[in-house]
Short mmCIF file of C-alpha atoms in Angstrom, two decimals:
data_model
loop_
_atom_site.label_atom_id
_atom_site.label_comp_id
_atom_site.label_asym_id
_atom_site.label_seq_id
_atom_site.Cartn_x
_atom_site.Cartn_y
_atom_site.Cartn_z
CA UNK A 1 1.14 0.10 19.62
CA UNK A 2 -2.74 0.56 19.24
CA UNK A 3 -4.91 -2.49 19.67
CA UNK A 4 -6.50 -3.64 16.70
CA UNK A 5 -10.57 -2.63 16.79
CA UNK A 6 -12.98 -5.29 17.14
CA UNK A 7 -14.28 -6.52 13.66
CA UNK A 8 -18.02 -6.91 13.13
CA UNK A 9 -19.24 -10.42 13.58
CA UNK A 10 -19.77 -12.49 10.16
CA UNK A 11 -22.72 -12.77 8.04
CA UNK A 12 -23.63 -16.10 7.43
CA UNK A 13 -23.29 -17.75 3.99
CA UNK A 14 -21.57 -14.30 2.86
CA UNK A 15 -19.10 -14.05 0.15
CA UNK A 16 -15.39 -13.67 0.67
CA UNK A 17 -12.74 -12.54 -1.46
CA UNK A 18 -9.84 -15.81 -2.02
CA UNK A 19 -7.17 -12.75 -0.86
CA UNK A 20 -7.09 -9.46 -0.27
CA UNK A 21 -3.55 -7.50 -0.80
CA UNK A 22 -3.18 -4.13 0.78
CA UNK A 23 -0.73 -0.97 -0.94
CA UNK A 24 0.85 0.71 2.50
CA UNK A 25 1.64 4.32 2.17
CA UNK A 26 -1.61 6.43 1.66
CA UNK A 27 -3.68 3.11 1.61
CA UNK A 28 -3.78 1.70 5.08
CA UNK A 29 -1.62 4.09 6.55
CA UNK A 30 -1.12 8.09 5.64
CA UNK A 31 2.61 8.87 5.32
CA UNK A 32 1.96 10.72 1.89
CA UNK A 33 2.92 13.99 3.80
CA UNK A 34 6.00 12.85 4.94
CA UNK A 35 7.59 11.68 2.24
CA UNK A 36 6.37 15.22 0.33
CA UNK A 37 7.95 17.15 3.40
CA UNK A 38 11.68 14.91 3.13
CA UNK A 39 11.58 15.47 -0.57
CA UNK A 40 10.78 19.20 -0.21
CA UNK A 41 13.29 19.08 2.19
CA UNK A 42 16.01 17.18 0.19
CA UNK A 43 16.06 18.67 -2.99
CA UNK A 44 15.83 22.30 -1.85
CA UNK A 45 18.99 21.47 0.65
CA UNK A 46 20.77 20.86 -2.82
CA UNK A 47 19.81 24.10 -4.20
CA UNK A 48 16.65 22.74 -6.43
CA UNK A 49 13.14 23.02 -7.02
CA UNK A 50 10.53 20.43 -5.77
CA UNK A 51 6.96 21.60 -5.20
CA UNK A 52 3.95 19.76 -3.83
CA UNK A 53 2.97 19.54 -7.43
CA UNK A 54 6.29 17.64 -8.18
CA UNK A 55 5.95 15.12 -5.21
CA UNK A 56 2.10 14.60 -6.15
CA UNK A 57 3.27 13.44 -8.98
CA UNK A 58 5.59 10.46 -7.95
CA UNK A 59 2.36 8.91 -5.61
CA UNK A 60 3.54 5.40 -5.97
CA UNK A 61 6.72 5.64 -7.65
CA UNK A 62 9.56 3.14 -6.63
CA UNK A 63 12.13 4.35 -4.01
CA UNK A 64 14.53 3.91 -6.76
CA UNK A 65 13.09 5.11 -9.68
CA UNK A 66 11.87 8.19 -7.95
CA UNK A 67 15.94 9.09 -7.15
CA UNK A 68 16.22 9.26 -10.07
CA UNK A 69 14.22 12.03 -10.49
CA UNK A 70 15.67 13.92 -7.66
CA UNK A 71 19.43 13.26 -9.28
CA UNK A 72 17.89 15.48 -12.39
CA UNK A 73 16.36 17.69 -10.16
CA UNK A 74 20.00 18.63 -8.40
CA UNK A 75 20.13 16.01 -5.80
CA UNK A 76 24.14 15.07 -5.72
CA UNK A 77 23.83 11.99 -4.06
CA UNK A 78 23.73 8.29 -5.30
CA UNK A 79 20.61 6.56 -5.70
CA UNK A 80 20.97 4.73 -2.60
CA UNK A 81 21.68 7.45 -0.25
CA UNK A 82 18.57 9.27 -1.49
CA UNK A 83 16.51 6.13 -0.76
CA UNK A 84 18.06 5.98 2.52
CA UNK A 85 17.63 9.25 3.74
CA UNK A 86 14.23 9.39 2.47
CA UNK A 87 13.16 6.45 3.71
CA UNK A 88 15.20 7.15 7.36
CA UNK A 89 13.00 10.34 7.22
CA UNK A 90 9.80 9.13 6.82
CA UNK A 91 10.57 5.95 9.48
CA UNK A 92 11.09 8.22 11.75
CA UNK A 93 7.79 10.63 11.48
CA UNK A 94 5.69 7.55 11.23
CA UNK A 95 7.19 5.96 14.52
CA UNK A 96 6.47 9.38 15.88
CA UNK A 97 2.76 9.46 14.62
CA UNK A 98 1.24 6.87 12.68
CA UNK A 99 -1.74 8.21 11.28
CA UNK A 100 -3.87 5.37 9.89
CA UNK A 101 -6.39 5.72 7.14
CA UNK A 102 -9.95 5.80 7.65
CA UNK A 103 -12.11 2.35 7.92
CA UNK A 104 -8.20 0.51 7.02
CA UNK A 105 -7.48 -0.97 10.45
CA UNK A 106 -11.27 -1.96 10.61
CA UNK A 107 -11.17 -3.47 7.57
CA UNK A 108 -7.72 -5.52 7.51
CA UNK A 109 -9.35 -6.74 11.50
CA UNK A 110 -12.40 -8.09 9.99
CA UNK A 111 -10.39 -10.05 7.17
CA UNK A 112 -8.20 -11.63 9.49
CA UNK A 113 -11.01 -12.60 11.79
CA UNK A 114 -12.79 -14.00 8.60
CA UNK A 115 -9.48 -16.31 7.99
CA UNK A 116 -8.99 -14.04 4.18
CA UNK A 117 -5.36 -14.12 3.22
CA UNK A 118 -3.57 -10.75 3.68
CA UNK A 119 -0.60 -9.50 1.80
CA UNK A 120 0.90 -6.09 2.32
CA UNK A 121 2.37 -4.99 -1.19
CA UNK A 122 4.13 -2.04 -0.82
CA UNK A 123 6.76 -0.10 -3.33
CA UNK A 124 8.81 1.38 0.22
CA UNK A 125 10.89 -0.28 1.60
CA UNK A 126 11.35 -3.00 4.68
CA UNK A 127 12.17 -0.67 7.77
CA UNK A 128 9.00 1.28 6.76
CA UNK A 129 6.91 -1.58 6.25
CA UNK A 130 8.46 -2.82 9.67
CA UNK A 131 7.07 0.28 11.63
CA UNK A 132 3.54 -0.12 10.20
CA UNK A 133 2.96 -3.62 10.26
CA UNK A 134 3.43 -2.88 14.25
CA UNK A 135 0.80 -0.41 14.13
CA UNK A 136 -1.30 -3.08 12.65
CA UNK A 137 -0.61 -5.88 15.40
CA UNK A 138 2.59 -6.88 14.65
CA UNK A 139 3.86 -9.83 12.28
CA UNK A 140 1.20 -12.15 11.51
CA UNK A 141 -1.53 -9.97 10.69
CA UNK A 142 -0.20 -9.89 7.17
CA UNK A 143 0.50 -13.73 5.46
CA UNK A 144 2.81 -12.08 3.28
CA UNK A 145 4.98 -8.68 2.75
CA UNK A 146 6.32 -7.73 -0.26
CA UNK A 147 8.58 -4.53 0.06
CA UNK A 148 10.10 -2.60 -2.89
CA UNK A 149 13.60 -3.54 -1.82
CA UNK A 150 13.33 -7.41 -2.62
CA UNK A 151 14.79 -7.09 -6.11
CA UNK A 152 11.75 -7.33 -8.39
CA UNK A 153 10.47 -4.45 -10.89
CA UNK A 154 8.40 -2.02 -9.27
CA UNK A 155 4.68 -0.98 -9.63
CA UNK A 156 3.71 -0.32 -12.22
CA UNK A 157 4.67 -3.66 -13.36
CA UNK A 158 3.13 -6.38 -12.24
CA UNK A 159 5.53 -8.12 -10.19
CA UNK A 160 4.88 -6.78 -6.87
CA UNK A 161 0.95 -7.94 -6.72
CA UNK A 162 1.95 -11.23 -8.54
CA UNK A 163 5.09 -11.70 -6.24
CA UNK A 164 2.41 -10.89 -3.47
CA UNK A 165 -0.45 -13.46 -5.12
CA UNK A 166 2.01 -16.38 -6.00
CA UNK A 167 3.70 -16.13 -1.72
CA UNK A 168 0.21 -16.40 -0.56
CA UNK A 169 -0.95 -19.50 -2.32
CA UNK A 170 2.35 -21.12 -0.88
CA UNK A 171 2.08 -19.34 2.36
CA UNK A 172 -1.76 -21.31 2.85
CA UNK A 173 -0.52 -24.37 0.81
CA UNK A 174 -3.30 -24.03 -1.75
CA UNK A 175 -4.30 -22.87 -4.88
CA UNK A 176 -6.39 -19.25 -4.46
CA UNK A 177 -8.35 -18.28 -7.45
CA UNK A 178 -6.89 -14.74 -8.62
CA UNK A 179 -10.07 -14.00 -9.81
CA UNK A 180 -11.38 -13.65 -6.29
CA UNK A 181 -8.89 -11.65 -5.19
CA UNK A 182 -9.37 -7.95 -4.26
CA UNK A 183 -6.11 -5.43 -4.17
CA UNK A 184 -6.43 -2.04 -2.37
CA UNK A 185 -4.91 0.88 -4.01
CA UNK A 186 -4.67 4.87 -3.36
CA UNK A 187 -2.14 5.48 -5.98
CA UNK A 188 -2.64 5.79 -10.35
CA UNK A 189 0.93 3.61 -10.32
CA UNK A 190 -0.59 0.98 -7.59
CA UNK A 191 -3.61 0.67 -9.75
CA UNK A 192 -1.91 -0.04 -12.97
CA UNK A 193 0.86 -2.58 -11.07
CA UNK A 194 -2.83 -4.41 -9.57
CA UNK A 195 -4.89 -4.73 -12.75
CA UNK A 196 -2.06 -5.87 -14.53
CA UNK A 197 -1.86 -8.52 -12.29
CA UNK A 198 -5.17 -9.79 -13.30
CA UNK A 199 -6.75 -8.61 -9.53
CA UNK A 200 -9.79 -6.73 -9.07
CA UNK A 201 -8.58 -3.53 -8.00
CA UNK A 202 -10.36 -0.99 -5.68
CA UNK A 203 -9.00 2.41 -5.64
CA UNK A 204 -9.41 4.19 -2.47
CA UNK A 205 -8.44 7.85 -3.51
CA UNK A 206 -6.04 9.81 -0.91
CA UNK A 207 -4.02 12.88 -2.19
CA UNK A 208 -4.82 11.98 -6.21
CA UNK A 209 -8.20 10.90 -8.16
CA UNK A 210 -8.59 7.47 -9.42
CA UNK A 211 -12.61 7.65 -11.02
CA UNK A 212 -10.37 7.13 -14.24
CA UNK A 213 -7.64 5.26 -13.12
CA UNK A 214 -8.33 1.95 -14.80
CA UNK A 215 -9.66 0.57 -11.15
CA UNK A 216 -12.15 -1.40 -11.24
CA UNK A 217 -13.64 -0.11 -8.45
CA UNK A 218 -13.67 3.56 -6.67
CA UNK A 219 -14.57 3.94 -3.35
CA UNK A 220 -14.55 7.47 -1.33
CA UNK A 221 -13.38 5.59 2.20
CA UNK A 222 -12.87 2.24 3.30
CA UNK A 223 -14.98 3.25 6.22
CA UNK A 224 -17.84 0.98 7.15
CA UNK A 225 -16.20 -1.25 4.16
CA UNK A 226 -17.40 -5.26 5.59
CA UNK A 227 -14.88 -8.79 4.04
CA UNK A 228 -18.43 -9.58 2.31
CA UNK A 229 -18.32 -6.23 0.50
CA UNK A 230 -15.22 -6.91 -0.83
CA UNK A 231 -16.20 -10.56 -1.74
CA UNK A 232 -19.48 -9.37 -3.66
CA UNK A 233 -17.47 -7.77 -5.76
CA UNK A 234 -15.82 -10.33 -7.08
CA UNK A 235 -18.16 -12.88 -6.79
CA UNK A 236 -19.74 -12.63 -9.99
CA UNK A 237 -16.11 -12.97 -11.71
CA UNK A 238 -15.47 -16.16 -10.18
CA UNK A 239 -18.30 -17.51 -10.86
#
């Protein structure tokens, strides 16, 4: 497990965000290519079609709803043994090589040394989530984790970043302001589930553009990305 990099010391008097909640795959961490290589995989071992094109497409789609898909494309498996042997797939790459995203682990450092509360809201599932909060330090360095296989609707609905929100407020036993709270997106479906939420969301673009999204902020990188960047832009909405 790689040691978590030193976060810049604090700026006095700076703004903070109330919360920041992190998206996992292709946000702080870059599995996209492994889940396009299982799918490739998968439905061409059942004698279908699935392109890069066709996985692009399904950035951020629920483990669920997305075996769906791969039923119509020829899959002959059940829902749930797609999701498994997906998900087992992809587990086992990322234990092999976890391949974080650029400025991420910086970033989620310098929030917890700031004392922001961190969610991890993710639409994969808890063994995967498992493997990369390690990467990350271990449990603890996210308050909360909300996985896609917890029973509630997946992005884009709201319910994972509100699910996410509501277990934070209880997790510090106080109110936090969702107005000052910043969620961190790489996906179209992500961005949608964030805003609808009511959270200001940045979109951090990885294998698909976001400038028109519906974020409410783009950013190339979350490179050199500071806790006060985050909180100055939502400082004005709180106000």
């Amino acid at each position: 497990m790689e040691a978590m990099p030193t976060p810049p010391p604090p700026r006095p008097d700076a703004p903070l965000p109330t919360a920041v909640l992190f998206d996992m795959d292709g946000t702080l961490v870059d599995t996209e290519p492994y889940w396009i290589e299982a799918e490739i995989a998968l439905v061409r071992a059942h004698g279908g079609t699935w392109t890069e094109a066709d996985a692009l497409a399904m950035v951020g789609t629920g483990l669920e709803d997305a075996a769906a898909v791969f039923q119509r494309a020829g899959v002959a498996l059940t829902v749930r043994e797609i999701v498994e042997h997906l998900l087992g797939r992809v587990v086992a790459r990322t234990r092999q090589r976890t391949v974080h995203r650029d400025g991420a682990p910086e970033l989620v450092a310098a929030l917890r040394e700031r004392g922001v509360p961190l969610a991890l809201v993710t639409s994969s599932e808890a063994p995967l989530a498992e493997v990369v909060v390690d990467a990350y330090g271990g449990p603890g360095v996210f308050d909360v984790v909300v996985t896609g296989d917890q029973g509630h609707p997946a992005k884009p609905a709201p319910d994972p970043y509100l699910l996410g929100a509501a277990r934070l407020a209880e997790r510090v036993g106080r109110p936090l302001d969702p107005r000052g709270m910043v969620a961190v997106e790489d996906s179209r479906t992500g961005v949608r589930s964030a805003t609808a939420a009511g959270i200001h969301t940045v979109g951090v673009p990885n294998l698909v553009p976001l400038h028109d999204s519906g974020a409410d902020t783009v950013l190339p990188t979350l490179a050199g990305v500071t806790p006060e960047d985050l909180g100055r832009l939502v400082a004005g909405v709180r106000a």
